[in-house]
Each structure stands twice: as C-alpha cells, then as structure tokens.
C-alpha cells in the first residue's frame, strides 16, 4: 500500500472543486492535501499499521526542495512501519516540487543520490509523464541508485463547464487518471524497460482490470499500482489478483518473472 503523499508541513490542498469525472477517467487537483509529517507519524501511521498489520507500507514523500525530501526521509526512516519510500517528483498540481522537480534530470539525480545516502529502506522514484524524455529521467534515477522506478503519474488536463462558462476545477488544471491514460503510461513503462531492463519497474496509470495489469507486466513491470479504479469499484484489487492467477494458469506461467517483459524482447 502506497500511502497518500506526505509533506513536511500540513497542506490544505487546492481550492475546491478538486475532482471531476471525464470520459474513461477523472481529473483531480487535490494539491497534495495532507496533515503534515508530525501528525502523519503521530496519528496516521500507527492507525494504518494497527488496522492493516500484514500490509507492506510504502510512504510517498512530497518535498518542495531537496532539503525537505531529506528531512522527510530522516524522520520516517526509523519508523519500522515504512518498507520503502516513493519519491513523488511527478505531481502536476503543486507550484513547487512535484513534476517541476521530476522534469529536471540534474535535480532528479541529486535527489536520488542524497536520498540513497541516508535512507535505510529502498528508494522508489515516481516519474512524470509530462516530459519529452521520461527515459532520460528514469536513467539518471537508476544511475543515482534508485531501487525502482514507478511509471507514471497523472497527465495535466482540464474540463470546462459550458453553463458557467468557467473551468470546472477551482485550480483550473488537474491531473488526468484512470483508463484514459493507460495506453500512454504503458508506453512510457515499456520504453523505460527497453532502455533499462535490469531496473525494477512499477506500472501505474489506468489499471482497472487484470488484463491491464498483465499488459504492464508484459511491458516489463514487476508490479502495478492501482488508484482511480478503486473509487469506482473497491474490489478491483481482488479482481486483478484473481485474473492474474487464472491468466498464469491458462498460459502455463509459474511466476510473474516468467512473463515479465516478454512483449519488450
Ligand atoms: C484523488 C487522487 C489523489 C492522488 N494523490 C496522489 C498523491 O498524493 N501522490 C502521488 O504520487 N500520486 C497521487 N495520485 C496519482 C495516483 O497515485 C496515480 O499515479 C494516478 O492516479 C494514475 O493511476 P490510476 O489511473 O490507477 O489512478 C492521486 C490520484 C488521484 C486520482
């Protein structure tokens, strides 16, 4: 389970409305609303661990600067509950940090290098689809020691209310997620795997059924993340798991590793 991104200070998030539906997906401009690190450690983490004792818990870190990322990692490193960090350098809904960080190869490299020096748990990097060179960003992250790359986050988008003649979202722009982005995210995952076949890769974007999870694995991913689909159908995860075992039995695969990346060879 990847927890909602946490920042050093509490963030109220963007002006509402912060979500709207689109064809085959949704647009959100939450703006990384969260309680901030102190309350996250004092309240959210213990509550999560108590109600999900078997879950492998990954903290998503959202810093506006390198120092903030390092501060978050230092404070959370000793928690015991967190098994990996996912660096969110791909949020499209914030003025600082987020995808501005993730579209900059030098900033991404320095961040991962510094994080690897202090982190006691694996460091994953969630890359943005909003750059002309997602493979370049993944490459510098891998060179800097990232333990895995997550491809990808939401794609910047908007919707206009034709009666009010205004943008629907209070923030005007948001990030598109759900099935609408699946083919675009899959392409990026595939390209990253082709360039960096040894790098552990996590597919993210648009998975709403087992068949799409299998496509990410065939593209080279070892795991997939599922977000938007769980709003619509909370049992999506169970369905994906069942589909995967049925698919593997039908195809004669004994492990994910046996078919991971087959479509990219
Ligand atoms: C309401 C909402 C809130 C999100 N918050 C975060 C966040 O805090 N940190 C993050 O890295 N990604 C966040 N995302 C992006 C998702 O984690 C995911 O990368 C994206 O939605 C694509 O996957 P999906 O199509 O399965 O939702 C959020 C997405 C939605 C819809």
mmCIF file with all atom_site columns, N, CA, C and O and ligand atoms in Angstrom, residues 4-5 19 26 28 30 32 60 86 88 126 152-154 177-178 181 204-207 225-229 231, ligand 1:
data_model
loop_
_atom_site.group_PDB
_atom_site.id
_atom_site.type_symbol
_atom_site.label_atom_id
_atom_site.label_alt_id
_atom_site.label_comp_id
_atom_site.label_asym_id
_atom_site.label_entity_id
_atom_site.label_seq_id
_atom_site.pdbx_PDB_ins_code
_atom_site.Cartn_x
_atom_site.Cartn_y
_atom_site.Cartn_z
_atom_site.occupancy
_atom_site.B_iso_or_equiv
_atom_site.pdbx_formal_charge
_atom_site.auth_seq_id
_atom_site.auth_comp_id
_atom_site.auth_asym_id
_atom_site.auth_atom_id
_atom_site.pdbx_PDB_model_num
ATOM   1   N N   . UNK A 1 4   ? -0.936  8.079  0.902   1.00 0.00 ? 4   UNK A N   1
ATOM   2   C CA  . UNK A 1 4   ? -1.061  9.412  0.286   1.00 0.00 ? 4   UNK A CA  1
ATOM   3   C C   . UNK A 1 4   ? 0.212   10.227 0.570   1.00 0.00 ? 4   UNK A C   1
ATOM   4   O O   . UNK A 1 4   ? 0.722   10.200 1.690   1.00 0.00 ? 4   UNK A O   1
ATOM   5   N N   . UNK A 1 5   ? 0.684   10.967 -0.420  1.00 0.00 ? 5   UNK A N   1
ATOM   6   C CA  . UNK A 1 5   ? 1.934   11.708 -0.233  1.00 0.00 ? 5   UNK A CA  1
ATOM   7   C C   . UNK A 1 5   ? 1.899   12.581 1.021   1.00 0.00 ? 5   UNK A C   1
ATOM   8   O O   . UNK A 1 5   ? 0.899   13.259 1.296   1.00 0.00 ? 5   UNK A O   1
ATOM   9   N N   . UNK A 1 19  ? -12.045 17.614 -7.889  1.00 0.00 ? 19  UNK A N   1
ATOM   10  C CA  . UNK A 1 19  ? -12.145 16.392 -8.706  1.00 0.00 ? 19  UNK A CA  1
ATOM   11  C C   . UNK A 1 19  ? -13.293 16.531 -9.683  1.00 0.00 ? 19  UNK A C   1
ATOM   12  O O   . UNK A 1 19  ? -14.302 17.167 -9.369  1.00 0.00 ? 19  UNK A O   1
ATOM   13  N N   . UNK A 1 26  ? -10.837 10.449 -14.537 1.00 0.00 ? 26  UNK A N   1
ATOM   14  C CA  . UNK A 1 26  ? -11.181 11.609 -13.720 1.00 0.00 ? 26  UNK A CA  1
ATOM   15  C C   . UNK A 1 26  ? -10.001 12.596 -13.750 1.00 0.00 ? 26  UNK A C   1
ATOM   16  O O   . UNK A 1 26  ? -8.886  12.232 -14.128 1.00 0.00 ? 26  UNK A O   1
ATOM   17  N N   . UNK A 1 28  ? -8.070  15.248 -11.113 1.00 0.00 ? 28  UNK A N   1
ATOM   18  C CA  . UNK A 1 28  ? -8.003  15.744 -9.734  1.00 0.00 ? 28  UNK A CA  1
ATOM   19  C C   . UNK A 1 28  ? -6.978  16.846 -9.626  1.00 0.00 ? 28  UNK A C   1
ATOM   20  O O   . UNK A 1 28  ? -5.967  16.859 -10.332 1.00 0.00 ? 28  UNK A O   1
ATOM   21  N N   . UNK A 1 30  ? -6.048  17.785 -6.231  1.00 0.00 ? 30  UNK A N   1
ATOM   22  C CA  . UNK A 1 30  ? -6.029  17.775 -4.769  1.00 0.00 ? 30  UNK A CA  1
ATOM   23  C C   . UNK A 1 30  ? -4.945  18.726 -4.250  1.00 0.00 ? 30  UNK A C   1
ATOM   24  O O   . UNK A 1 30  ? -5.143  19.433 -3.274  1.00 0.00 ? 30  UNK A O   1
ATOM   25  N N   . UNK A 1 32  ? -1.894  17.812 -3.149  1.00 0.00 ? 32  UNK A N   1
ATOM   26  C CA  . UNK A 1 32  ? -1.140  17.172 -2.060  1.00 0.00 ? 32  UNK A CA  1
ATOM   27  C C   . UNK A 1 32  ? -1.643  17.586 -0.666  1.00 0.00 ? 32  UNK A C   1
ATOM   28  O O   . UNK A 1 32  ? -0.843  17.791 0.254   1.00 0.00 ? 32  UNK A O   1
ATOM   29  N N   . UNK A 1 60  ? 4.886   7.771  0.476   1.00 0.00 ? 60  UNK A N   1
ATOM   30  C CA  . UNK A 1 60  ? 5.129   8.645  -0.672  1.00 0.00 ? 60  UNK A CA  1
ATOM   31  C C   . UNK A 1 60  ? 5.546   10.012 -0.128  1.00 0.00 ? 60  UNK A C   1
ATOM   32  O O   . UNK A 1 60  ? 4.798   10.643 0.624   1.00 0.00 ? 60  UNK A O   1
ATOM   33  N N   . UNK A 1 86  ? 8.599   6.202  -1.735  1.00 0.00 ? 86  UNK A N   1
ATOM   34  C CA  . UNK A 1 86  ? 8.331   6.535  -3.136  1.00 0.00 ? 86  UNK A CA  1
ATOM   35  C C   . UNK A 1 86  ? 8.452   8.052  -3.239  1.00 0.00 ? 86  UNK A C   1
ATOM   36  O O   . UNK A 1 86  ? 7.709   8.774  -2.569  1.00 0.00 ? 86  UNK A O   1
ATOM   37  N N   . UNK A 1 88  ? 7.725   11.361 -4.764  1.00 0.00 ? 88  UNK A N   1
ATOM   38  C CA  . UNK A 1 88  ? 6.743   11.915 -5.690  1.00 0.00 ? 88  UNK A CA  1
ATOM   39  C C   . UNK A 1 88  ? 7.346   13.155 -6.339  1.00 0.00 ? 88  UNK A C   1
ATOM   40  O O   . UNK A 1 88  ? 7.198   14.269 -5.835  1.00 0.00 ? 88  UNK A O   1
ATOM   41  N N   . UNK A 1 126 ? 8.855   8.033  -8.520  1.00 0.00 ? 126 UNK A N   1
ATOM   42  C CA  . UNK A 1 126 ? 7.676   8.064  -9.401  1.00 0.00 ? 126 UNK A CA  1
ATOM   43  C C   . UNK A 1 126 ? 7.870   9.163  -10.426 1.00 0.00 ? 126 UNK A C   1
ATOM   44  O O   . UNK A 1 126 ? 7.869   10.348 -10.084 1.00 0.00 ? 126 UNK A O   1
ATOM   45  N N   . UNK A 1 152 ? 3.550   5.715  -14.380 1.00 0.00 ? 152 UNK A N   1
ATOM   46  C CA  . UNK A 1 152 ? 3.878   7.113  -14.154 1.00 0.00 ? 152 UNK A CA  1
ATOM   47  C C   . UNK A 1 152 ? 2.816   7.760  -13.255 1.00 0.00 ? 152 UNK A C   1
ATOM   48  O O   . UNK A 1 152 ? 1.993   7.050  -12.674 1.00 0.00 ? 152 UNK A O   1
ATOM   49  N N   . UNK A 1 153 ? 2.739   9.077  -13.265 1.00 0.00 ? 153 UNK A N   1
ATOM   50  C CA  . UNK A 1 153 ? 1.720   9.823  -12.505 1.00 0.00 ? 153 UNK A CA  1
ATOM   51  C C   . UNK A 1 153 ? 0.640   10.330 -13.485 1.00 0.00 ? 153 UNK A C   1
ATOM   52  O O   . UNK A 1 153 ? 0.629   9.953  -14.656 1.00 0.00 ? 153 UNK A O   1
ATOM   53  N N   . UNK A 1 154 ? -0.216  11.209 -13.000 1.00 0.00 ? 154 UNK A N   1
ATOM   54  C CA  . UNK A 1 154 ? -1.307  11.743 -13.826 1.00 0.00 ? 154 UNK A CA  1
ATOM   55  C C   . UNK A 1 154 ? -0.777  12.676 -14.925 1.00 0.00 ? 154 UNK A C   1
ATOM   56  O O   . UNK A 1 154 ? 0.325   13.195 -14.833 1.00 0.00 ? 154 UNK A O   1
ATOM   57  N N   . UNK A 1 177 ? -6.401  10.826 -14.676 1.00 0.00 ? 177 UNK A N   1
ATOM   58  C CA  . UNK A 1 177 ? -6.053  9.460  -14.270 1.00 0.00 ? 177 UNK A CA  1
ATOM   59  C C   . UNK A 1 177 ? -7.152  8.513  -14.724 1.00 0.00 ? 177 UNK A C   1
ATOM   60  O O   . UNK A 1 177 ? -8.173  8.935  -15.250 1.00 0.00 ? 177 UNK A O   1
ATOM   61  N N   . UNK A 1 178 ? -6.932  7.221  -14.490 1.00 0.00 ? 178 UNK A N   1
ATOM   62  C CA  . UNK A 1 178 ? -7.929  6.228  -14.884 1.00 0.00 ? 178 UNK A CA  1
ATOM   63  C C   . UNK A 1 178 ? -7.650  5.675  -16.271 1.00 0.00 ? 178 UNK A C   1
ATOM   64  O O   . UNK A 1 178 ? -6.624  6.002  -16.890 1.00 0.00 ? 178 UNK A O   1
ATOM   65  N N   . UNK A 1 181 ? -5.653  7.174  -19.372 1.00 0.00 ? 181 UNK A N   1
ATOM   66  C CA  . UNK A 1 181 ? -4.200  7.365  -19.512 1.00 0.00 ? 181 UNK A CA  1
ATOM   67  C C   . UNK A 1 181 ? -3.447  6.042  -19.676 1.00 0.00 ? 181 UNK A C   1
ATOM   68  O O   . UNK A 1 181 ? -2.228  6.047  -19.874 1.00 0.00 ? 181 UNK A O   1
ATOM   69  N N   . UNK A 1 204 ? 2.007   2.187  -13.393 1.00 0.00 ? 204 UNK A N   1
ATOM   70  C CA  . UNK A 1 204 ? 0.949   2.937  -12.703 1.00 0.00 ? 204 UNK A CA  1
ATOM   71  C C   . UNK A 1 204 ? 0.243   3.826  -13.711 1.00 0.00 ? 204 UNK A C   1
ATOM   72  O O   . UNK A 1 204 ? 0.885   4.588  -14.429 1.00 0.00 ? 204 UNK A O   1
ATOM   73  N N   . UNK A 1 205 ? -1.084  3.722  -13.723 1.00 0.00 ? 205 UNK A N   1
ATOM   74  C CA  . UNK A 1 205 ? -1.884  4.555  -14.600 1.00 0.00 ? 205 UNK A CA  1
ATOM   75  C C   . UNK A 1 205 ? -2.905  3.729  -15.344 1.00 0.00 ? 205 UNK A C   1
ATOM   76  O O   . UNK A 1 205 ? -2.562  2.956  -16.233 1.00 0.00 ? 205 UNK A O   1
ATOM   77  N N   . UNK A 1 206 ? -4.165  3.879  -14.930 1.00 0.00 ? 206 UNK A N   1
ATOM   78  C CA  . UNK A 1 206 ? -5.265  3.325  -15.698 1.00 0.00 ? 206 UNK A CA  1
ATOM   79  C C   . UNK A 1 206 ? -5.617  1.871  -15.491 1.00 0.00 ? 206 UNK A C   1
ATOM   80  O O   . UNK A 1 206 ? -6.500  1.359  -16.182 1.00 0.00 ? 206 UNK A O   1
ATOM   81  N N   . UNK A 1 207 ? -4.981  1.194  -14.553 1.00 0.00 ? 207 UNK A N   1
ATOM   82  C CA  . UNK A 1 207 ? -5.340  -0.221 -14.373 1.00 0.00 ? 207 UNK A CA  1
ATOM   83  C C   . UNK A 1 207 ? -6.718  -0.316 -13.695 1.00 0.00 ? 207 UNK A C   1
ATOM   84  O O   . UNK A 1 207 ? -6.908  0.179  -12.591 1.00 0.00 ? 207 UNK A O   1
ATOM   85  N N   . UNK A 1 225 ? 0.489   -0.403 -9.661  1.00 0.00 ? 225 UNK A N   1
ATOM   86  C CA  . UNK A 1 225 ? -0.249  0.353  -8.649  1.00 0.00 ? 225 UNK A CA  1
ATOM   87  C C   . UNK A 1 225 ? -1.631  0.659  -9.221  1.00 0.00 ? 225 UNK A C   1
ATOM   88  O O   . UNK A 1 225 ? -1.767  0.872  -10.429 1.00 0.00 ? 225 UNK A O   1
ATOM   89  N N   . UNK A 1 226 ? -2.615  0.684  -8.341  1.00 0.00 ? 226 UNK A N   1
ATOM   90  C CA  . UNK A 1 226 ? -3.989  0.930  -8.790  1.00 0.00 ? 226 UNK A CA  1
ATOM   91  C C   . UNK A 1 226 ? -4.598  2.021  -7.917  1.00 0.00 ? 226 UNK A C   1
ATOM   92  O O   . UNK A 1 226 ? -4.598  1.917  -6.692  1.00 0.00 ? 226 UNK A O   1
ATOM   93  N N   . UNK A 1 227 ? -5.077  3.108  -8.547  1.00 0.00 ? 227 UNK A N   1
ATOM   94  C CA  . UNK A 1 227 ? -5.647  4.224  -7.798  1.00 0.00 ? 227 UNK A CA  1
ATOM   95  C C   . UNK A 1 227 ? -7.105  4.445  -8.143  1.00 0.00 ? 227 UNK A C   1
ATOM   96  O O   . UNK A 1 227 ? -8.020  3.924  -7.490  1.00 0.00 ? 227 UNK A O   1
ATOM   97  N N   . UNK A 1 228 ? -7.333  5.200  -9.218  1.00 0.00 ? 228 UNK A N   1
ATOM   98  C CA  . UNK A 1 228 ? -8.676  5.649  -9.599  1.00 0.00 ? 228 UNK A CA  1
ATOM   99  C C   . UNK A 1 228 ? -9.715  4.525  -9.634  1.00 0.00 ? 228 UNK A C   1
ATOM   100 O O   . UNK A 1 228 ? -10.851 4.707  -9.179  1.00 0.00 ? 228 UNK A O   1
ATOM   101 N N   . UNK A 1 229 ? -9.337  3.371  -10.148 1.00 0.00 ? 229 UNK A N   1
ATOM   102 C CA  . UNK A 1 229 ? -10.311 2.281  -10.303 1.00 0.00 ? 229 UNK A CA  1
ATOM   103 C C   . UNK A 1 229 ? -10.937 1.882  -8.965  1.00 0.00 ? 229 UNK A C   1
ATOM   104 O O   . UNK A 1 229 ? -12.094 1.458  -8.913  1.00 0.00 ? 229 UNK A O   1
ATOM   105 N N   . UNK A 1 231 ? -11.878 3.809  -6.610  1.00 0.00 ? 231 UNK A N   1
ATOM   106 C CA  . UNK A 1 231 ? -13.001 4.699  -6.235  1.00 0.00 ? 231 UNK A CA  1
ATOM   107 C C   . UNK A 1 231 ? -14.302 4.147  -6.801  1.00 0.00 ? 231 UNK A C   1
ATOM   108 O O   . UNK A 1 231 ? -15.352 4.208  -6.183  1.00 0.00 ? 231 UNK A O   1
HETATM 109 C C1  . LIG B 2 .   ? -7.574  11.739 -5.978  1.00 0.00 ? 1   LIG B C1  1
HETATM 110 C C2  . LIG B 2 .   ? -6.171  11.398 -6.318  1.00 0.00 ? 1   LIG B C2  1
HETATM 111 C C3  . LIG B 2 .   ? -5.138  11.727 -5.438  1.00 0.00 ? 1   LIG B C3  1
HETATM 112 C C4  . LIG B 2 .   ? -3.809  11.426 -5.754  1.00 0.00 ? 1   LIG B C4  1
HETATM 113 N N1  . LIG B 2 .   ? -2.823  11.732 -4.864  1.00 0.00 ? 1   LIG B N1  1
HETATM 114 C C5  . LIG B 2 .   ? -1.533  11.376 -5.136  1.00 0.00 ? 1   LIG B C5  1
HETATM 115 C C6  . LIG B 2 .   ? -0.501  11.612 -4.195  1.00 0.00 ? 1   LIG B C6  1
HETATM 116 O O1  . LIG B 2 .   ? -0.716  12.106 -3.095  1.00 0.00 ? 1   LIG B O1  1
HETATM 117 N N2  . LIG B 2 .   ? 0.766   11.242 -4.542  1.00 0.00 ? 1   LIG B N2  1
HETATM 118 C C7  . LIG B 2 .   ? 1.056   10.648 -5.744  1.00 0.00 ? 1   LIG B C7  1
HETATM 119 O O2  . LIG B 2 .   ? 2.220   10.323 -6.006  1.00 0.00 ? 1   LIG B O2  1
HETATM 120 N N3  . LIG B 2 .   ? 0.086   10.399 -6.649  1.00 0.00 ? 1   LIG B N3  1
HETATM 121 C C8  . LIG B 2 .   ? -1.188  10.747 -6.362  1.00 0.00 ? 1   LIG B C8  1
HETATM 122 N N4  . LIG B 2 .   ? -2.179  10.492 -7.277  1.00 0.00 ? 1   LIG B N4  1
HETATM 123 C C9  . LIG B 2 .   ? -1.818  9.841  -8.555  1.00 0.00 ? 1   LIG B C9  1
HETATM 124 C C10 . LIG B 2 .   ? -2.004  8.332  -8.451  1.00 0.00 ? 1   LIG B C10 1
HETATM 125 O O3  . LIG B 2 .   ? -1.213  7.786  -7.426  1.00 0.00 ? 1   LIG B O3  1
HETATM 126 C C11 . LIG B 2 .   ? -1.663  7.642  -9.774  1.00 0.00 ? 1   LIG B C11 1
HETATM 127 O O4  . LIG B 2 .   ? -0.306  7.900  -10.093 1.00 0.00 ? 1   LIG B O4  1
HETATM 128 C C12 . LIG B 2 .   ? -2.509  8.138  -10.923 1.00 0.00 ? 1   LIG B C12 1
HETATM 129 O O5  . LIG B 2 .   ? -3.824  8.426  -10.495 1.00 0.00 ? 1   LIG B O5  1
HETATM 130 C C13 . LIG B 2 .   ? -2.565  7.126  -12.071 1.00 0.00 ? 1   LIG B C13 1
HETATM 131 O O6  . LIG B 2 .   ? -3.023  5.871  -11.620 1.00 0.00 ? 1   LIG B O6  1
HETATM 132 P P1  . LIG B 2 .   ? -4.580  5.438  -11.692 1.00 0.00 ? 1   LIG B P1  1
HETATM 133 O O7  . LIG B 2 .   ? -5.041  5.671  -13.097 1.00 0.00 ? 1   LIG B O7  1
HETATM 134 O O8  . LIG B 2 .   ? -4.600  3.990  -11.278 1.00 0.00 ? 1   LIG B O8  1
HETATM 135 O O9  . LIG B 2 .   ? -5.305  6.310  -10.708 1.00 0.00 ? 1   LIG B O9  1
HETATM 136 C C14 . LIG B 2 .   ? -3.506  10.775 -6.984  1.00 0.00 ? 1   LIG B C14 1
HETATM 137 C C15 . LIG B 2 .   ? -4.545  10.446 -7.862  1.00 0.00 ? 1   LIG B C15 1
HETATM 138 C C16 . LIG B 2 .   ? -5.863  10.742 -7.554  1.00 0.00 ? 1   LIG B C16 1
HETATM 139 C C17 . LIG B 2 .   ? -6.954  10.376 -8.527  1.00 0.00 ? 1   LIG B C17 1
#
